[in-house]
Each structure stands twice: as structure tokens, then as C-alpha cells.
Short mmCIF file of C-alpha atoms in Angstrom, two decimals:
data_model
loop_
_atom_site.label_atom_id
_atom_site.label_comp_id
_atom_site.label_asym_id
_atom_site.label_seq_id
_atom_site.Cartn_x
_atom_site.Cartn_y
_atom_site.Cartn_z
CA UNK I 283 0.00 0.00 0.00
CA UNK I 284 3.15 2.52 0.63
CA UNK I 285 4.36 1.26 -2.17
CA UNK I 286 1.71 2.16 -4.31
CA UNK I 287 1.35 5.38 -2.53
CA UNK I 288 4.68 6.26 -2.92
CA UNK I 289 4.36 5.95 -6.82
CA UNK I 290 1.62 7.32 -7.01
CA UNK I 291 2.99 10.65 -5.17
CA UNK I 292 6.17 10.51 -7.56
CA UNK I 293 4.09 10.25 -10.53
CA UNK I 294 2.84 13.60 -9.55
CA UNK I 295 5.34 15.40 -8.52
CA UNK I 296 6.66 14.67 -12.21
CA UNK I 297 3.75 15.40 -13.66
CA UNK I 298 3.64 18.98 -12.28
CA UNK I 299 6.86 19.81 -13.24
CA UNK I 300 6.58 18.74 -16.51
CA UNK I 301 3.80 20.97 -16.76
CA UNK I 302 5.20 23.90 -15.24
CA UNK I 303 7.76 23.41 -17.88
CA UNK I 304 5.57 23.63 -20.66
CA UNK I 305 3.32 26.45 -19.13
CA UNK I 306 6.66 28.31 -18.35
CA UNK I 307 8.11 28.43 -21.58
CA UNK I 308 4.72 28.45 -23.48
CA UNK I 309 4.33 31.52 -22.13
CA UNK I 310 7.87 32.64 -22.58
CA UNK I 311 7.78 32.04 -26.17
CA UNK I 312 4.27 33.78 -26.57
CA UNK I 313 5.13 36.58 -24.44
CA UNK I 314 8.78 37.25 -26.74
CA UNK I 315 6.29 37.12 -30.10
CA UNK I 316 3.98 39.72 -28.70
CA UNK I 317 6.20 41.54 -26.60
CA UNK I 318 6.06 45.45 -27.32
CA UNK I 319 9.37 45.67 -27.42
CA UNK I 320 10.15 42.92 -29.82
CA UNK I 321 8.15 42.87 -33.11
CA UNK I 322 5.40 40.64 -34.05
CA UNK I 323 7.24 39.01 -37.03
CA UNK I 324 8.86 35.57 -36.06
CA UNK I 325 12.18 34.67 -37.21
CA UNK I 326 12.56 32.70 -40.32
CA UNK I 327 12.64 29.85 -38.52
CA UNK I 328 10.72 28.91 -35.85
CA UNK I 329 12.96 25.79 -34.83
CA UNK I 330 15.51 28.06 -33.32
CA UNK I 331 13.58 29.80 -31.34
CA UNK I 332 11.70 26.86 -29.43
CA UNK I 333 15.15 25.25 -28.87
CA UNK I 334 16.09 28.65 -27.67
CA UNK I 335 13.78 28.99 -24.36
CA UNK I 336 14.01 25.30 -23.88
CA UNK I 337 17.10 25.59 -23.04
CA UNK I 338 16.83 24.38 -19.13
CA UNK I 339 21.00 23.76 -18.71
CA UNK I 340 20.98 27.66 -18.36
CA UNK I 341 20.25 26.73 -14.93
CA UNK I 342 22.33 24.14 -14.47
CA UNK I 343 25.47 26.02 -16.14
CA UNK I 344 25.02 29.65 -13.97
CA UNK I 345 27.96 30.33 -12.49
CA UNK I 346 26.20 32.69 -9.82
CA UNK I 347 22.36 33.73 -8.98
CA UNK I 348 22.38 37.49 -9.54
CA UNK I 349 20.65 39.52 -7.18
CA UNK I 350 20.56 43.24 -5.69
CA UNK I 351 23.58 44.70 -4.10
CA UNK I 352 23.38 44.85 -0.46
CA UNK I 353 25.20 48.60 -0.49
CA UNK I 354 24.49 51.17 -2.69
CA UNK I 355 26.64 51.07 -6.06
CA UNK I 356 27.83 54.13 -8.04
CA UNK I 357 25.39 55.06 -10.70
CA UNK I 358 26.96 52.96 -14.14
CA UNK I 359 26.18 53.40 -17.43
CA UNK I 360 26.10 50.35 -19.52
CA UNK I 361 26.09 52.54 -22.80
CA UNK I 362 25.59 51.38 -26.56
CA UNK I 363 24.54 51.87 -29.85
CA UNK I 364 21.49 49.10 -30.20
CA UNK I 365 22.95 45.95 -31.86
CA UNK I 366 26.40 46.43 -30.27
CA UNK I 367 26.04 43.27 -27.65
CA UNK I 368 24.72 45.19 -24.88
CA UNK I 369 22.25 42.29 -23.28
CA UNK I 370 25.55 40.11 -23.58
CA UNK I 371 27.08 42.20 -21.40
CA UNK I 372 24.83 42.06 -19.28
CA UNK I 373 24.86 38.51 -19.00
CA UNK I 374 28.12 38.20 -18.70
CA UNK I 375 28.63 41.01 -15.74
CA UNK I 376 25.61 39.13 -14.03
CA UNK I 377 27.85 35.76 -14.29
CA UNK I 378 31.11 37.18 -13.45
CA UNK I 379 30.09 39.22 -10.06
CA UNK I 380 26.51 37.81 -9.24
CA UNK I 381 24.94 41.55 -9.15
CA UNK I 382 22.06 42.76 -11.15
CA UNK I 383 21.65 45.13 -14.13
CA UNK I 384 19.17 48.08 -14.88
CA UNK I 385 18.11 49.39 -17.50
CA UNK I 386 16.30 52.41 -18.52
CA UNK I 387 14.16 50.26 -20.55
CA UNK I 388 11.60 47.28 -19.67
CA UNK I 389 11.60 44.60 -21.82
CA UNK I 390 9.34 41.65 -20.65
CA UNK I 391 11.09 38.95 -22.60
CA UNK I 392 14.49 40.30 -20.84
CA UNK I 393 13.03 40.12 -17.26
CA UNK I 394 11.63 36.74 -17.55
CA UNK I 395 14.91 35.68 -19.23
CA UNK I 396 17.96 36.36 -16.58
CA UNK I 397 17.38 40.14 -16.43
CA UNK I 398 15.06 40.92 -13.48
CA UNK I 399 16.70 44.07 -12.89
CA UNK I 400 15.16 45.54 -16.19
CA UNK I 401 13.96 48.78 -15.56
CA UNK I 402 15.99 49.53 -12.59
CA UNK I 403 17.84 52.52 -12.21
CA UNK I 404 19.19 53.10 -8.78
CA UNK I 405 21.99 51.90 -7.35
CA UNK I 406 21.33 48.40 -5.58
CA UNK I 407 22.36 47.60 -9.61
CA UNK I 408 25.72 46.71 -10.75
CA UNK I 409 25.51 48.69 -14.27
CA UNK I 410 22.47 50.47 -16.01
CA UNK I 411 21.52 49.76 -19.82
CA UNK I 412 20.95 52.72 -22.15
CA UNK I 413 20.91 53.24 -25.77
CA UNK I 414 20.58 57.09 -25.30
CA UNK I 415 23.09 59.42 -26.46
CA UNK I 416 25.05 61.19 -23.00
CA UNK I 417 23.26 64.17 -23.39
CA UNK I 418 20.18 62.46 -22.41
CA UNK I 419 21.00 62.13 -18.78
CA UNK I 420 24.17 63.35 -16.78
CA UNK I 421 23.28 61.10 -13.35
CA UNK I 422 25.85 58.55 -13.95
CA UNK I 423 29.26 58.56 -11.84
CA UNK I 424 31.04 56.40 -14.16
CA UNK I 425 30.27 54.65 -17.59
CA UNK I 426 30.81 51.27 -19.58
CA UNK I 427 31.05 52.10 -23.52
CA UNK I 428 30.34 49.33 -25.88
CA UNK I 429 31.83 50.05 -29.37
CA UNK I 430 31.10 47.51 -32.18
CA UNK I 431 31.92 48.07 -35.45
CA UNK I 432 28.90 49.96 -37.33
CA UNK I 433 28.29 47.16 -40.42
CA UNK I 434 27.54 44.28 -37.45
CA UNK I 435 25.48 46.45 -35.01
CA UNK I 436 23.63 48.09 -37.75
CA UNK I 437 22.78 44.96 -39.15
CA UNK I 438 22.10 43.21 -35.50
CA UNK I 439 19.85 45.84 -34.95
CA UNK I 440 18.00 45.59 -38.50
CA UNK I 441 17.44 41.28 -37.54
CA UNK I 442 16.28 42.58 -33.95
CA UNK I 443 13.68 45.04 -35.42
CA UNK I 444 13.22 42.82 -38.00
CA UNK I 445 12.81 39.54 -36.32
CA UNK I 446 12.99 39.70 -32.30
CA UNK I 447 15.90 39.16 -29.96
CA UNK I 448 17.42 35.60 -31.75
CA UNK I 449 15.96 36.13 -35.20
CA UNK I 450 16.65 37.54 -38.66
CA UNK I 451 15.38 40.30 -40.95
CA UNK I 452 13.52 38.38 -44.07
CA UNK I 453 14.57 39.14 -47.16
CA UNK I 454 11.43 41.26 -48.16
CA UNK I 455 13.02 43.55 -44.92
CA UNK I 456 15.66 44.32 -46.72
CA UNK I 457 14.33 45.22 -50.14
CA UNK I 458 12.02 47.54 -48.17
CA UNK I 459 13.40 49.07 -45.34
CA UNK I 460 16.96 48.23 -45.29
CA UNK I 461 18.60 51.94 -47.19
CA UNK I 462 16.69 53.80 -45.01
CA UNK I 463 17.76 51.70 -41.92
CA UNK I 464 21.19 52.57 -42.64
CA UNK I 465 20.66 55.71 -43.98
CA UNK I 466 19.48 56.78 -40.53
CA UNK I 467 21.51 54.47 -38.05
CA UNK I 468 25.17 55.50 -39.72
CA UNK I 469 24.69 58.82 -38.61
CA UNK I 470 22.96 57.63 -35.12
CA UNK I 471 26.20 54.95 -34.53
CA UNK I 472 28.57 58.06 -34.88
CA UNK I 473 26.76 60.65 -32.89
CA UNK I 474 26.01 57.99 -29.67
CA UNK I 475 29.52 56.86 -29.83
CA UNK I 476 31.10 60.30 -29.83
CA UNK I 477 29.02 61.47 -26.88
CA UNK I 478 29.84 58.83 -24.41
CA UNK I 479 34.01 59.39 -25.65
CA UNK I 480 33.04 62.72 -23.78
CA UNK I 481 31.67 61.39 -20.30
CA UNK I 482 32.69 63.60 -17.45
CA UNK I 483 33.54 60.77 -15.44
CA UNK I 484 35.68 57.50 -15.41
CA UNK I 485 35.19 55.62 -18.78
CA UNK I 486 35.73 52.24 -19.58
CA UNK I 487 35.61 51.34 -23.69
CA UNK I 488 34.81 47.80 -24.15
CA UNK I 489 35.32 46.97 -28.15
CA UNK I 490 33.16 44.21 -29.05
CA UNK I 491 35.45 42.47 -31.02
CA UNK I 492 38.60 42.09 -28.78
CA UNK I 493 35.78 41.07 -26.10
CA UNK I 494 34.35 37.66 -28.37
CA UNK I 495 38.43 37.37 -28.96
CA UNK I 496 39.67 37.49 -25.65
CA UNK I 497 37.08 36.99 -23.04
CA UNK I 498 39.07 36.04 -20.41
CA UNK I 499 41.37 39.12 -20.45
CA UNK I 500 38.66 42.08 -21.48
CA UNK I 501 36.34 40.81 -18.82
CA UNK I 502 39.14 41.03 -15.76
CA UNK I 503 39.51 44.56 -17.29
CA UNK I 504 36.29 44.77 -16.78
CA UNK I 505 35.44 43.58 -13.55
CA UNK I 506 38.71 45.68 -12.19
CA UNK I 507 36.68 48.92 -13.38
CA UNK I 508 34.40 48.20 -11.49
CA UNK I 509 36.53 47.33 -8.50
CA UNK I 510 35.10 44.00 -8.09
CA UNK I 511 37.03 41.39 -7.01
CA UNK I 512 36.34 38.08 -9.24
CA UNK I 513 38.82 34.81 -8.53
CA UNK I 514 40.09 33.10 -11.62
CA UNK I 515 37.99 30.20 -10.72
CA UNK I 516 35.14 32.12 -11.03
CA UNK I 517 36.35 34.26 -14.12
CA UNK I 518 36.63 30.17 -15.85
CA UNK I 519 33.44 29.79 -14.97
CA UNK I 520 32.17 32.33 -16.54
CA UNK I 521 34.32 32.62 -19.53
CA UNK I 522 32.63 28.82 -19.86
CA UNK I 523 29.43 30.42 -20.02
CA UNK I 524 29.76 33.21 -22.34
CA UNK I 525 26.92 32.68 -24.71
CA UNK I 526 23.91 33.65 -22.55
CA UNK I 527 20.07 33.43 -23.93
CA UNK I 528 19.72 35.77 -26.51
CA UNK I 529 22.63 35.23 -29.21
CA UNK I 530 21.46 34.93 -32.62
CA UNK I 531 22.19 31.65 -33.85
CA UNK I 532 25.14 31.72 -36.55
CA UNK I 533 23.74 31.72 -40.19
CA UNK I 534 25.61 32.70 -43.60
CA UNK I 535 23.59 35.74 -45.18
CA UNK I 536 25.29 37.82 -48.29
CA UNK I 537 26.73 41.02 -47.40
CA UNK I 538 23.67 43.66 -47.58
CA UNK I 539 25.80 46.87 -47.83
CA UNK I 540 26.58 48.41 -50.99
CA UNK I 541 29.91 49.83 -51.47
CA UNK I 542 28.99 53.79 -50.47
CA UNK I 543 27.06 52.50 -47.90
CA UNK I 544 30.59 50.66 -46.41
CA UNK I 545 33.09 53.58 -47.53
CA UNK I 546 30.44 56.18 -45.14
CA UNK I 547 30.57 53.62 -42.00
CA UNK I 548 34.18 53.06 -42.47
CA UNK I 549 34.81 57.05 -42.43
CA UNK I 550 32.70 57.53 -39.35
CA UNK I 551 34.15 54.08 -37.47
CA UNK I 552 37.85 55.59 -38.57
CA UNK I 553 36.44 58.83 -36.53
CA UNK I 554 35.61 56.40 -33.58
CA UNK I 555 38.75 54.91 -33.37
CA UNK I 556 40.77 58.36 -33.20
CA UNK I 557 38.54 59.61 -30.51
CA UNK I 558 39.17 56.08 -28.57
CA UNK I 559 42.54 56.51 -28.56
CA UNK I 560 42.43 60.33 -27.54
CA UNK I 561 40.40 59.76 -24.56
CA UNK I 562 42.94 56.35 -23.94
CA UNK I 563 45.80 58.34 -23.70
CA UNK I 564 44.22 61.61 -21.56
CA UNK I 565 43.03 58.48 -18.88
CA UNK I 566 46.41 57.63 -19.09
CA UNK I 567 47.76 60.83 -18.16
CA UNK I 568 45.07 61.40 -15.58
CA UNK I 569 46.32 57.93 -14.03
CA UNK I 570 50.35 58.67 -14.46
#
């Protein structure tokens, strides 16, 4: 009779958690389709994006549970052009110190996802997400630039508007919309990128590119910004969980940019770089 019992208690116990699986990512999934903040249209295929939030090993794999900081933090900026890898950031500052981000935004997909700090902005968070050129608000202490080169955020942004956080643009996107898209976001890359080279306060440039290169190094730069103390144990761990929730999977598309739209974005990424390096070498001078 225990016996019997005790099945029939295990049966379910597995029987709710199966279904608070499938009611917790149903809803996930429907939510990031209708989500205000992500467009309607689905990604071309809809395959990737069920394997996507089915992904329970998240879990498994987190090197630390993020939460709010028990004393208040400085006021960061997490600063960047859309498209430019901010939410990986995020992820991966979440990982490495086990501290919440803001954001000045609230995406529902991103607070259900690993980001329950969206739409904080106070300082029990570690950094705060913006998109918004400096001028827009001068209440940060100190600030976390994210430069990616214009061609991959521009287009990143294009599949996010295009097709949600993990999709792509379809091709009937880019016959419509796509000139104007760049026609307006060249300009937009520059302008956001030149204002935060100006912050009044400590700076730290992350470049996209040397960060997917060298993780391990460009995150302890990171984290020593921030004057956090992370053990190389834990910096392994998290360097072993770099990919977070919301990377587009890899897929070969033909190069959409004609060859004046490439020659303007290399002029203003050339402009970029120079002002990088000027506001390297002041820092430097400030530190010497």
C-alpha cells in the first residue's frame, strides 16, 4: 500500500513539473512574439527559437544567482549603440560578479529571461543599460562604452527590429526598409559613440570584437573597473558560459551593404577609433 502510494505521489510530482515546464516556456515564447518591445514578425525559422527557451541547462550552467547589491553602487552606465552586444554584457557582468543590471528600458522577454533588474535605475544595480546618447541624462558617476563596429550592429539591430531578440530580418526587410535603416543608423552609430568618448567621469571602452576574442582578459579589465574582485575560478566559470540566452544563432547571409554605404561607416568608425585613442591616452595621463 506505501508502495503504491509512494508511486503514485512521484508520478505527480513529475507530472507537475513537466507541466510547469511547458506552461513556463509556453508563455515565454508567446510573451517574446507579442512583446512590445520585440516585433510581431517571427524569425525565419521557428525551430531556433523553441530550442532557444528550452534551453533548461541555463540553470544548471550559472555560475552565480544574480541579485541586488546589499550597499548602494555608483550610478553605471552600460552605454551602446542598439545591436552592439549590450544584453551580452549584461549577461556576462551578471555571471562574473553575481549583481544585477538596470536598464532604462523594460523589456518583458528580458526580465523573464535572466534580467530581473530591467527597468531599474538606482543603485542596488551593478551597471544600467541605455541606448541614449550622453546628453540624455548626466546622473551617472562612471560609464561602460560598448563600441562595435557599425556594419555588425547596424545589421544586428536591423534582424532585432526585424525579427525579435534571436531572429533575422527576411529578405522582403531588406528590399524595403533596409537603405533607409542605414541611412538613418550610420549617422545615429557616430553621434552615440562620440558622446559617451566625452563622459565627465571615469570611462571604460569595451570593443566588441577584442571582447568575443579574448574573453578572459577584457572581462578582468572589466570587472577591475568596477573594483570588483572576481577569482580566476570564477572568471573560468564564466568565460565557460559566455553565450547567454539571446545570441542569434550563426547563419551565412550575403553582405547587404553596398559599397557607399561601407566607404560612409568606415569614415565615421575611422572617426571612432581616433577619438578612442584620444580619450585612452588623456586616462592615461590622468592615471600617471
Amino acid at each position: 500500500m506505501s508502495f503504491r502510494f509512494w508511486y503514485s505521489s512521484s508520478c505527480s510530482v513529475v507530472c507537475l513539473a513537466l507541466l510547469y515546464i511547458v506552461v513556463f516556456n509556453g508563455l515565454s515564447l508567446y510573451g517574446l512574439i507579442k512583446s512590445t518591445y520585440t516585433p510581431v514578425s517571427l524569425p525565419t525559422s521557428r525551430r531556433n527559437i523553441y530550442l532557444a527557451y528550452l534551453r533548461y541547462d541555463r540553470f544548471l550552467r550559472k555560475c552565480k544567482n544574480p541579485h541586488l547589491s546589499k550597499k548602494p553602487l555608483p550610478l553605471t552606465a552600460l552605454a551602446s549603440f542598439p545591436g552592439s552586444g549590450n544584453t551580452w554584457v549584461r549577461h556576462i557582468l551578471q555571471e562574473a560578479t553575481g549583481i544585477l543590471t538596470g536598464s532604462v528600458y523594460n523589456d518583458s522577454i528580458l526580465k523573464i529571461k535572466g534580467f530581473p533588474g530591467e527597468g531599474i535605475q538606482n543603485a542596488s544595480v551593478l551597471a544600467i543599460k541605455t541606448h541614449s546618447e550622453l546628453n540624455a541624462t548626466m546622473k551617472f558617476k562612471r560609464a561602460i562604452l560598448i563600441v562595435r563596429n557599425p556594419k555588425d550592429a547596424i545589421l544586428a539591430e536591423f534582424n532585432r527590429m526585424k525579427g525579435g531578440h534571436i531572429g533575422y530580418a527576411k529578405i522582403e526587410d531588406f528590399k524595403k526598409d533596409w537603405k533607409i535603416h542605414v541611412n538613418n543608423s550610420a549617422r545615429n552609430w557616430f553621434y552615440m559613440n562620440k558622446s559617451w568618448l566625452n563622459f565627465h567621469g571615469d570611462l571604460h571602452v569595451i570593443r566588441y570584437e577584442k571582447l568575443k576574442a579574448h574573453p578572459n582578459i577584457e572581462i578582468q579589465h572589466l570587472v577591475d573597473f568596477l573594483q570588483i574582485n572576481v577569482t580566476q575560478k570564477e572568471l573560468q566559470c564564466v568565460c565557460g558560459n559566455l553565450r547567454g540566452d539571446f545570441k542569434r544563432p550563426a547563419r551565412n547571409i550575403t553582405d547587404p551593404y553596398t559599397k557607399e554605404m561601407a566607404y560612409i561607416l568606415m569614415t565615421y568608425e575611422k572617426q571612432i577609433d581616433r577619438l578612442i585613442n584620444q580619450r585612452l591616452r588623456y586616462t592615461k595621463k590622468e592615471n600617471s
